[in-house]
mmCIF file of C-alpha atoms in Angstrom:
data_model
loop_
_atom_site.group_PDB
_atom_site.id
_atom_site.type_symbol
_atom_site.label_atom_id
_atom_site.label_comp_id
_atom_site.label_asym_id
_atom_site.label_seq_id
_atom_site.Cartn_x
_atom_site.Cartn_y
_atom_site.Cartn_z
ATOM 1 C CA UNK A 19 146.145 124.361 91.275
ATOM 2 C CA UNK A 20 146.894 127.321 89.242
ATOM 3 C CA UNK A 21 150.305 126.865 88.033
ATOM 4 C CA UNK A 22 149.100 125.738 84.369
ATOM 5 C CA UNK A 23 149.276 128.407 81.770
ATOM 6 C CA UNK A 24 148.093 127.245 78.391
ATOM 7 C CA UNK A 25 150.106 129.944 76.637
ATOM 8 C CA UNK A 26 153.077 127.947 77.162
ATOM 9 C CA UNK A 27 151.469 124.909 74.947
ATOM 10 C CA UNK A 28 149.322 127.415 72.090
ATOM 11 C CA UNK A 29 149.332 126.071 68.836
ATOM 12 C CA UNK A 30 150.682 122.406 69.539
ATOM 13 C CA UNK A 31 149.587 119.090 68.026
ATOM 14 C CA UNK A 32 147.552 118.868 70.945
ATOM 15 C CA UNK A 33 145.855 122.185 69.689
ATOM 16 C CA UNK A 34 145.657 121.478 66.184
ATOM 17 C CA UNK A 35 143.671 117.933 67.231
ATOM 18 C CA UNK A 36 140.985 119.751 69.889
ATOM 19 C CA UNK A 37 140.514 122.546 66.949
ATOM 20 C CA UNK A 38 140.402 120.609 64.150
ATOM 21 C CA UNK A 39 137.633 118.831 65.901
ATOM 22 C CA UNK A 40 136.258 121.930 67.258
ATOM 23 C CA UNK A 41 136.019 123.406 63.967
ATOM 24 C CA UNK A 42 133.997 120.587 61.801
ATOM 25 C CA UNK A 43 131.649 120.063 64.736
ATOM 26 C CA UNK A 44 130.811 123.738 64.922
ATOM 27 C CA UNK A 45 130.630 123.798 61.128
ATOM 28 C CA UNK A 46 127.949 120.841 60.974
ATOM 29 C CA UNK A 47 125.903 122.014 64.360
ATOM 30 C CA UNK A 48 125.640 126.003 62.353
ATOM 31 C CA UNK A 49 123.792 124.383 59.581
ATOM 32 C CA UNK A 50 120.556 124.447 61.135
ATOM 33 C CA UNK A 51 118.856 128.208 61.696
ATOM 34 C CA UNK A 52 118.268 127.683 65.172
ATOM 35 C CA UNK A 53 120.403 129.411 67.949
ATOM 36 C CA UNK A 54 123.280 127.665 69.629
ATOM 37 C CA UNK A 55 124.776 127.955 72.932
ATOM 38 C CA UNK A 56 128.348 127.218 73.452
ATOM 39 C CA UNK A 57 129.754 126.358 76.766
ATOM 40 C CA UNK A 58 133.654 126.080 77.459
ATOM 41 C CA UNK A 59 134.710 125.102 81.036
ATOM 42 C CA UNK A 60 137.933 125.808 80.738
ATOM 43 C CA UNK A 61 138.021 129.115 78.104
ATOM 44 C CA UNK A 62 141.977 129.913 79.455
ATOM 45 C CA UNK A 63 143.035 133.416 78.112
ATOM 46 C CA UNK A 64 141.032 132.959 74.992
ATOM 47 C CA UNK A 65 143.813 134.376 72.581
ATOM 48 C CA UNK A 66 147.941 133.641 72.443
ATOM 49 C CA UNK A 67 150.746 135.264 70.752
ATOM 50 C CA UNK A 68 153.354 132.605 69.419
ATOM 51 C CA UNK A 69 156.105 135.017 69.326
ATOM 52 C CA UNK A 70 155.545 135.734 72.532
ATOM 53 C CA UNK A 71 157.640 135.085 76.103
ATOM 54 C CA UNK A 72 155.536 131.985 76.864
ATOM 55 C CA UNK A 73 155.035 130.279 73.451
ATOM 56 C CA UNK A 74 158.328 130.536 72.629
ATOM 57 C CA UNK A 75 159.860 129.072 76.041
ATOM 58 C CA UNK A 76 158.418 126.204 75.382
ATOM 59 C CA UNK A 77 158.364 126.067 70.933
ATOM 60 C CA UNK A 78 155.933 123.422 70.885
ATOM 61 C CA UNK A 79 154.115 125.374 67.878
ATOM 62 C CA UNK A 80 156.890 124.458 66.201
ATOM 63 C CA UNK A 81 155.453 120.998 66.028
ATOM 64 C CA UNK A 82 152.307 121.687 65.651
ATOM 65 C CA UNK A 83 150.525 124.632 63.779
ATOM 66 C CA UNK A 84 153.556 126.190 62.461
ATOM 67 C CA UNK A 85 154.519 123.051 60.954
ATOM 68 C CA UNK A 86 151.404 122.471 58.953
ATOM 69 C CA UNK A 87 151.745 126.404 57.745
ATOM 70 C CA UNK A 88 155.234 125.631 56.867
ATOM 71 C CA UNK A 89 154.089 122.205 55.330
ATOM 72 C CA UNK A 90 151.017 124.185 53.234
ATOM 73 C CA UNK A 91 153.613 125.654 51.247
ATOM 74 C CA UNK A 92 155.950 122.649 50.343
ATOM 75 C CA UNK A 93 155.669 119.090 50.617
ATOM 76 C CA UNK A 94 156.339 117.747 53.862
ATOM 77 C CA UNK A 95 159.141 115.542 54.809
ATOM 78 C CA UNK A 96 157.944 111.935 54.951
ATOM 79 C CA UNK A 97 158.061 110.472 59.029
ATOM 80 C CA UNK A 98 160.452 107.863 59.438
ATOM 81 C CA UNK A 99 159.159 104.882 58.107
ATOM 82 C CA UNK A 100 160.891 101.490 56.828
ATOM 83 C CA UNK A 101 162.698 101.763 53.478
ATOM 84 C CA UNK A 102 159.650 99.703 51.295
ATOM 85 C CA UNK A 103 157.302 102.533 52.544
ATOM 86 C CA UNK A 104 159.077 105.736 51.139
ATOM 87 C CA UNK A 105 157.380 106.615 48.291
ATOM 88 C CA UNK A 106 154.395 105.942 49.778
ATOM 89 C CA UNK A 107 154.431 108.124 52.924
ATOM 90 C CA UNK A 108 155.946 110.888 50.419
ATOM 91 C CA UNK A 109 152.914 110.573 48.291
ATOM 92 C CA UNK A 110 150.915 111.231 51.057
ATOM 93 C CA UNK A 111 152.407 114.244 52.626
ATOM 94 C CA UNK A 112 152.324 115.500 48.740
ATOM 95 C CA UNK A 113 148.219 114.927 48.681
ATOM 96 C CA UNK A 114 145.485 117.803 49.493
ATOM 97 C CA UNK A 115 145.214 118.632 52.565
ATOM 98 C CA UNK A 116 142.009 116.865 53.888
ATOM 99 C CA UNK A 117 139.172 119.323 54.229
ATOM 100 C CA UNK A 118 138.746 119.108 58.138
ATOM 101 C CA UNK A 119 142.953 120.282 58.614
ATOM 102 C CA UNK A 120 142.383 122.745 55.125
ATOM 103 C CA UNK A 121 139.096 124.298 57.291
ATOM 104 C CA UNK A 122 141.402 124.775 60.778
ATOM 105 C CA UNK A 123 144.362 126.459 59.017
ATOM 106 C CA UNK A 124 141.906 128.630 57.118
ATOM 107 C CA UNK A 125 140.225 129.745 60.398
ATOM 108 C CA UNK A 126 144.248 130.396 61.762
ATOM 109 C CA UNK A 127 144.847 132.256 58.843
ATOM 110 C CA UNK A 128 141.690 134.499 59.771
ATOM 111 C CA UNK A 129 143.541 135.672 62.525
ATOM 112 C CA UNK A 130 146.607 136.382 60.678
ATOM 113 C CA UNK A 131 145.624 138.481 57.395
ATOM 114 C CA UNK A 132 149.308 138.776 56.837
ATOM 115 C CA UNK A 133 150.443 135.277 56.755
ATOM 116 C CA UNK A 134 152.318 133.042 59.373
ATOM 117 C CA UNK A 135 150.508 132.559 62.839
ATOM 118 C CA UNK A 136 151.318 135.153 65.034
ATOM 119 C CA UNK A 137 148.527 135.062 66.904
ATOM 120 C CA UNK A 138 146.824 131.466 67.919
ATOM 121 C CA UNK A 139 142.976 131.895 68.989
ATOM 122 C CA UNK A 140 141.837 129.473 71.658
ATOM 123 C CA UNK A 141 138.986 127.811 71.837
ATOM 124 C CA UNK A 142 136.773 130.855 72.859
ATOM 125 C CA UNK A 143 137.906 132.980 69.727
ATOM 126 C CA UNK A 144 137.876 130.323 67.830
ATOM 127 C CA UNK A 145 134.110 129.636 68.325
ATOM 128 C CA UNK A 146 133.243 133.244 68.657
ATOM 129 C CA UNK A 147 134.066 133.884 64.906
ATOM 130 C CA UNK A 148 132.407 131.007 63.713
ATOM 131 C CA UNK A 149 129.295 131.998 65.901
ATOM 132 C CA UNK A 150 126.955 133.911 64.259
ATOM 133 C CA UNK A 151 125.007 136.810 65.931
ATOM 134 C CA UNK A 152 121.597 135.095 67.411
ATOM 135 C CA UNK A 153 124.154 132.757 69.304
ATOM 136 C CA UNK A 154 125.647 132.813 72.924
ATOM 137 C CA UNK A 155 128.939 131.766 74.327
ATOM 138 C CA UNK A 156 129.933 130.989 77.468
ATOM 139 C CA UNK A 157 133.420 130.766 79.452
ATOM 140 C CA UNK A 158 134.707 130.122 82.837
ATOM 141 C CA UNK A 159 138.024 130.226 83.943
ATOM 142 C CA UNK A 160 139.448 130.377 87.077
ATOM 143 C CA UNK A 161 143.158 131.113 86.760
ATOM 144 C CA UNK A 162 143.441 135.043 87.947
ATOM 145 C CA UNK A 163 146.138 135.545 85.295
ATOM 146 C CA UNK A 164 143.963 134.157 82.492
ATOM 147 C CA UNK A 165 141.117 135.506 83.663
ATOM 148 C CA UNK A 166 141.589 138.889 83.700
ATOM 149 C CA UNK A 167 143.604 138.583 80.292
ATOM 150 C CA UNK A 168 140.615 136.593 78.680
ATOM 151 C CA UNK A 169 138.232 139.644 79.873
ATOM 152 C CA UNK A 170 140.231 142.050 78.282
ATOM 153 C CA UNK A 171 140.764 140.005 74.884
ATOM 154 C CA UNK A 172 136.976 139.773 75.431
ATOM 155 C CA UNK A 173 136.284 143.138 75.674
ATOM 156 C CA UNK A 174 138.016 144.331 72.370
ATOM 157 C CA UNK A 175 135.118 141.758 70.457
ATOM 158 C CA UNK A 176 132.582 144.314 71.473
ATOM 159 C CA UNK A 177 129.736 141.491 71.668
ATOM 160 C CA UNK A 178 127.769 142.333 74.009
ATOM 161 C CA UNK A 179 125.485 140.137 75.127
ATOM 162 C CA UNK A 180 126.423 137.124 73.242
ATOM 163 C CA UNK A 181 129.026 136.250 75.111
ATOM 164 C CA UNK A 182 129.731 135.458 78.740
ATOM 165 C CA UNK A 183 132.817 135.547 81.105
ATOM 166 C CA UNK A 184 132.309 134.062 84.090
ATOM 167 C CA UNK A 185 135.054 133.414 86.750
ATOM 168 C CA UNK A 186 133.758 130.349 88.162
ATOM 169 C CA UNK A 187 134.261 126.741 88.502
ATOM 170 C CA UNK A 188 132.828 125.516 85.304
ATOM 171 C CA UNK A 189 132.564 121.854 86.547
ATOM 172 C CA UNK A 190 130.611 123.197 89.478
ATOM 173 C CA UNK A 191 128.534 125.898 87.201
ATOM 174 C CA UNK A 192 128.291 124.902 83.904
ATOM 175 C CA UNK A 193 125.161 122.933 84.097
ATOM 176 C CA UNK A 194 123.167 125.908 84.831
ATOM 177 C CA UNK A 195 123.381 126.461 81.428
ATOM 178 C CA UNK A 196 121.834 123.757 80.251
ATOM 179 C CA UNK A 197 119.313 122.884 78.757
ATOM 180 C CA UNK A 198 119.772 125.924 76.690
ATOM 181 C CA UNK A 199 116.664 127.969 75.431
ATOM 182 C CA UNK A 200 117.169 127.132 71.948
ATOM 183 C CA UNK A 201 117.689 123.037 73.121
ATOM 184 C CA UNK A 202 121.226 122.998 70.701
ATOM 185 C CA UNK A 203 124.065 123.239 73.074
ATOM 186 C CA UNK A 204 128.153 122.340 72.555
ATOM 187 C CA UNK A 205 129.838 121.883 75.550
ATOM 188 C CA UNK A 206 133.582 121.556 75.176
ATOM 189 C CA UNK A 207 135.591 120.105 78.383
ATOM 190 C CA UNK A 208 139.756 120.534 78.556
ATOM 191 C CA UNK A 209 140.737 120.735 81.862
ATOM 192 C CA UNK A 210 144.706 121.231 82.525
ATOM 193 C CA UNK A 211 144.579 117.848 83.955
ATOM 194 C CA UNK A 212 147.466 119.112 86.190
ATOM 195 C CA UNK A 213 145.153 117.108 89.418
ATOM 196 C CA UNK A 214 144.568 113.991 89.233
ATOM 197 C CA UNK A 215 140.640 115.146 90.456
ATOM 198 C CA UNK A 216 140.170 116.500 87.036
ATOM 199 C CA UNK A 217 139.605 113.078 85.537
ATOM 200 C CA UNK A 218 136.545 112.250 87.882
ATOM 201 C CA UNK A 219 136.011 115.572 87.495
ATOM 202 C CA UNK A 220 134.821 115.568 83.805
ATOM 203 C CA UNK A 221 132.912 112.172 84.484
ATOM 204 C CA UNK A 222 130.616 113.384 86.959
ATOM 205 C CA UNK A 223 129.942 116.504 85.125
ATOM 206 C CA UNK A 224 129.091 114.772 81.745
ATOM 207 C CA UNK A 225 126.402 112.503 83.415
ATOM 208 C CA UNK A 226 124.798 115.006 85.193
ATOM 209 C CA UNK A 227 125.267 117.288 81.987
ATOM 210 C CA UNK A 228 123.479 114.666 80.243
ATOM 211 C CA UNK A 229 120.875 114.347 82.897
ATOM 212 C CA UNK A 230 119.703 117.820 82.395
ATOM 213 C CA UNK A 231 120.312 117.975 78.561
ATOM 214 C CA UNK A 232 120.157 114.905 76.980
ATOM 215 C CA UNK A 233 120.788 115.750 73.504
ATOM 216 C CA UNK A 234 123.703 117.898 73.693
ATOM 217 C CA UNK A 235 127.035 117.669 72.019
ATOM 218 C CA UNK A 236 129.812 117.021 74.447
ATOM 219 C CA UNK A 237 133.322 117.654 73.592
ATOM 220 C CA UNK A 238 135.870 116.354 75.734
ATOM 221 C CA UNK A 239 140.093 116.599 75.488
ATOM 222 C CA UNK A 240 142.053 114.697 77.551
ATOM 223 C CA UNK A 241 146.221 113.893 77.414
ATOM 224 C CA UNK A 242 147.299 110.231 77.047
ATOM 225 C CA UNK A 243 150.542 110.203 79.103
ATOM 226 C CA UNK A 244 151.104 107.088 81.566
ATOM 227 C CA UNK A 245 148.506 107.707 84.631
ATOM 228 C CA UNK A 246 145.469 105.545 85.126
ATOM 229 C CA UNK A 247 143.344 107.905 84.977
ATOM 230 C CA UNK A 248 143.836 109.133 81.462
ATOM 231 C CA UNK A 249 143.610 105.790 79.895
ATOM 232 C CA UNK A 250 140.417 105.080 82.089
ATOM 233 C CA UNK A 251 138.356 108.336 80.880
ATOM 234 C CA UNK A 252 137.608 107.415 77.110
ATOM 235 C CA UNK A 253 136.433 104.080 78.519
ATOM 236 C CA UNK A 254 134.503 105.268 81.457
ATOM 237 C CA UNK A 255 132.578 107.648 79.045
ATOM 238 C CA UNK A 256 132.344 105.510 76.391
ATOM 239 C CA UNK A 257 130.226 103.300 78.766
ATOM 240 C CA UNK A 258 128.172 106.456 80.030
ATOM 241 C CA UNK A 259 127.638 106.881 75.987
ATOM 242 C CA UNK A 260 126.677 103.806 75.627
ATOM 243 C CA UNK A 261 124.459 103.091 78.455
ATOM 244 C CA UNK A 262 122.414 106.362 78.148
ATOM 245 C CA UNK A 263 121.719 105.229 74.322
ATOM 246 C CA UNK A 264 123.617 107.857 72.818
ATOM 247 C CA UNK A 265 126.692 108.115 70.062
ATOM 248 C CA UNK A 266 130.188 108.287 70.235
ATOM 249 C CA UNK A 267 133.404 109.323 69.091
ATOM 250 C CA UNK A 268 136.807 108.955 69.644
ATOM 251 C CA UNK A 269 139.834 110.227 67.979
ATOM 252 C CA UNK A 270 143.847 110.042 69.161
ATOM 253 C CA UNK A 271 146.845 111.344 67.591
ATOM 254 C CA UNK A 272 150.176 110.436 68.736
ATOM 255 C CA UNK A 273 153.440 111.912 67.497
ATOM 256 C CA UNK A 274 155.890 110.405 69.630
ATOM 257 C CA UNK A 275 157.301 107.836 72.308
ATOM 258 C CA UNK A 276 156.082 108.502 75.482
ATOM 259 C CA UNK A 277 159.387 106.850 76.750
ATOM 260 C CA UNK A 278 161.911 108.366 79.511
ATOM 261 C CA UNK A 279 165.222 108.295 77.775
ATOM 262 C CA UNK A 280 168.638 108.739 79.240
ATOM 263 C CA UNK A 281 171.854 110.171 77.492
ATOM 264 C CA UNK A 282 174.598 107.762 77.316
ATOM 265 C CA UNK A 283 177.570 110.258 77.282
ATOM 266 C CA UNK A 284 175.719 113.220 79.983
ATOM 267 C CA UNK A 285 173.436 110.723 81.837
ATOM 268 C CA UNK A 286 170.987 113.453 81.410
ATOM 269 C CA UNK A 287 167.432 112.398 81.385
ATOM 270 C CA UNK A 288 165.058 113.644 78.816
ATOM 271 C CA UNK A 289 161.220 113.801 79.285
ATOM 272 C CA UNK A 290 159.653 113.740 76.066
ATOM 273 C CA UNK A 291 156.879 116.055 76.565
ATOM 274 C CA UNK A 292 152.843 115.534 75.874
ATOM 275 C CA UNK A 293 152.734 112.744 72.968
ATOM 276 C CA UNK A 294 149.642 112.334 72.427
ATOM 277 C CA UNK A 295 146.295 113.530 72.996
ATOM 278 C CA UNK A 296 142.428 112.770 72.550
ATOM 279 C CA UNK A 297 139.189 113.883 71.887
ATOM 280 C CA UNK A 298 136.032 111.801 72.815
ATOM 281 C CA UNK A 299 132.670 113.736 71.559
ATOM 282 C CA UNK A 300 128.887 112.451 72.776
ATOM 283 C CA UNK A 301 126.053 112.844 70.525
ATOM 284 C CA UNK A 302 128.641 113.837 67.909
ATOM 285 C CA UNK A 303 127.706 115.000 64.182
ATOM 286 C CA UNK A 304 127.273 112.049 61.381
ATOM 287 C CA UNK A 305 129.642 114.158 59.555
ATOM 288 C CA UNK A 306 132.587 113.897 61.710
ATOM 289 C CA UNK A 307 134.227 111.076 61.364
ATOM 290 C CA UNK A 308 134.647 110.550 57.962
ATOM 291 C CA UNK A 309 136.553 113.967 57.622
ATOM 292 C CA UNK A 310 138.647 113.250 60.706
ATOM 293 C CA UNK A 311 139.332 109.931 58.784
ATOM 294 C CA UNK A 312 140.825 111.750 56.205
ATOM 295 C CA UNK A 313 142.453 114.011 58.273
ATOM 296 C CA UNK A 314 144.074 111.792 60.881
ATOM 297 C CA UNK A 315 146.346 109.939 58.366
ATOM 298 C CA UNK A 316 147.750 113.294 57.157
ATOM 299 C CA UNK A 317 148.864 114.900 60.763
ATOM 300 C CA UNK A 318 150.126 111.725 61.414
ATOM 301 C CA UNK A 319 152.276 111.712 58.373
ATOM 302 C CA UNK A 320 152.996 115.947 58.662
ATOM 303 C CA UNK A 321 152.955 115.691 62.678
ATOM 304 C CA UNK A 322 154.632 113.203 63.905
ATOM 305 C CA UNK A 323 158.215 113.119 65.195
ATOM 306 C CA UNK A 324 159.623 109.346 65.348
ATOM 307 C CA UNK A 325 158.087 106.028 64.443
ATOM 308 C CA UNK A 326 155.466 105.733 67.039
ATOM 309 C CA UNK A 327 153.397 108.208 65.634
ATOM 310 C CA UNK A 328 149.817 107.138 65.235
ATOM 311 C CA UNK A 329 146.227 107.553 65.201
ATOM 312 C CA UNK A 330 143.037 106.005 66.160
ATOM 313 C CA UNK A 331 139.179 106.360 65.303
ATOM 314 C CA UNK A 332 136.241 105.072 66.538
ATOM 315 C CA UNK A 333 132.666 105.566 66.825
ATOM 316 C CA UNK A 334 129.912 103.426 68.274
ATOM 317 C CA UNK A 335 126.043 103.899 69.125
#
């Protein structure tokens, strides 16, 4: 239950697709003067170093963050594509970044005055310096490792009050928190997934969520590798959306096969990894999807790794 450690995974595409997310639906719900309450079930160690032990085990920053720093600078290489579609996948790697990817670098870069990305915020830094000082946060994690590590990166913020670590089951305690004084709440959901349970896991605690709290946001991440479950999720919620008479969201990026291969001349087997991942959000801002629409396209084209790099958007209610 506790052998996941997101430090190994910091900073990948899977990362830059929850945060880029994270970021512009933060951005939109801070408009408005009242107070907002973020809750993250899952808050991990809150803050990563990519030139660290873990990271750099695993260098799947490498293909993700770091390559859109590195990309920032000079045009990106185009992803294969067929021979008639060159110049136009070059063109687009050559285009602005879209404002949703330009907004999540610039709130990286806040982290590293000197350049690079040394240091990779999770989600709970990442919303604590967009909060602003009438607002609360609130994290659970379990994992004793990450736990006590997210207390002390905690700690050094000097908040106070505003935010909260608790070290709790934040499927089984979260909902205390809502409905939140103010009535604006973001809950973000990104389980390891590592137990199968996790998938049920999320569905029961949205609908009672949404039971309590009708018109919160709800942010959920979720892998798509080959298991039932994960393919299930975005449907099962998209039919608690729907029924309940609320809007929806959902966004994918893929950057590679998800096929097993096997080495002709070792017979070694190689697992590809995560290659893809998704975010489905409930009563999601209006402003949303058109910036992940521009966005999507580009960390397809400055993401992705072989020809079965994709995307997907839609929306309903």
């Amino acid at each position: 239950m506790f052998s996941y450690r997101h430090a190994f995974h910091a900073g990948n595409h899977a990362d830059v697709l929850e945060h880029t997310v994270l970021i512009a639906t933060l951005d939109h719900l801070l408009e408005k003067e009242a107070a907002l309450t973020v809750v993250d079930t899952h808050a991990g160690a809150g803050l990563y170093r990519l030139d660290g032990d873990y990271a750099g085990t695993s260098g799947e920053a490498a293909d993700g963050v770091l390559r859109l720093l590195s990309d920032k600078k000079e045009p990106a290489a185009p992803a294969p594509a067929a021979k008639s579609a060159t110049k136009k996948v070059a063109a687009e790697t050559e285009a602005p970044l879209a404002d949703a990817i330009a907004r999540y670098l610039a709130v990286i870069g806040d982290f590293n005055p000197k350049g690079g990305a040394r240091v990779y915020p999770g989600s709970p830094f990442i919303v604590q310096h967009l909060l602003r000082d009438h607002d609360k946060l609130k994290l659970f994690e379990l994992h004793p490792t990450d736990a006590r590590t997210l207390d002390a990166n905690i700690a050094q913020l000097e908040a106070g009050r505003q935010i909260a670590v608790l070290r709790e089951d934040g499927f089984g305690s979260a909902t205390k928190f809502l409905p939140p004084p103010s009535r604006r709440a973001l809950v973000l959901m990104d389980p390891s997934y590592e137990m199968k349970t996790d998938y049920g896991r999320v569905l029961d605690f949205t609908a009672e969520a949404l039971k309590r709290f009708a018109t919160g946001t709800y942010a959920v991440w979720y892998p798509i590798i080959p298991r039932p479950e994960a393919h299930d999720l975005p449907r099962r919620l998209k039919t608690m959306a729907t029924k309940a008479g609320k809007s929806w969201l959902h966004a994918t990026l893929t950057v590679k096969s998800s096929k097993i291969t096997k080495d002709a001349a070792s017979g070694e087997t190689h697992r590809p990894g995560l290659p893809a991942s998704g975010m489905f959000l409930i009563n999601p801002p209006y402003t949303l999807k058109p910036l992940l629409a521009a966005a999507l396209p580009q960390l397809v084209q400055r993401l992705g790794q072989d020809r079965n790099a994709a995307f997907s958007l839609d929306s309903g209610g």
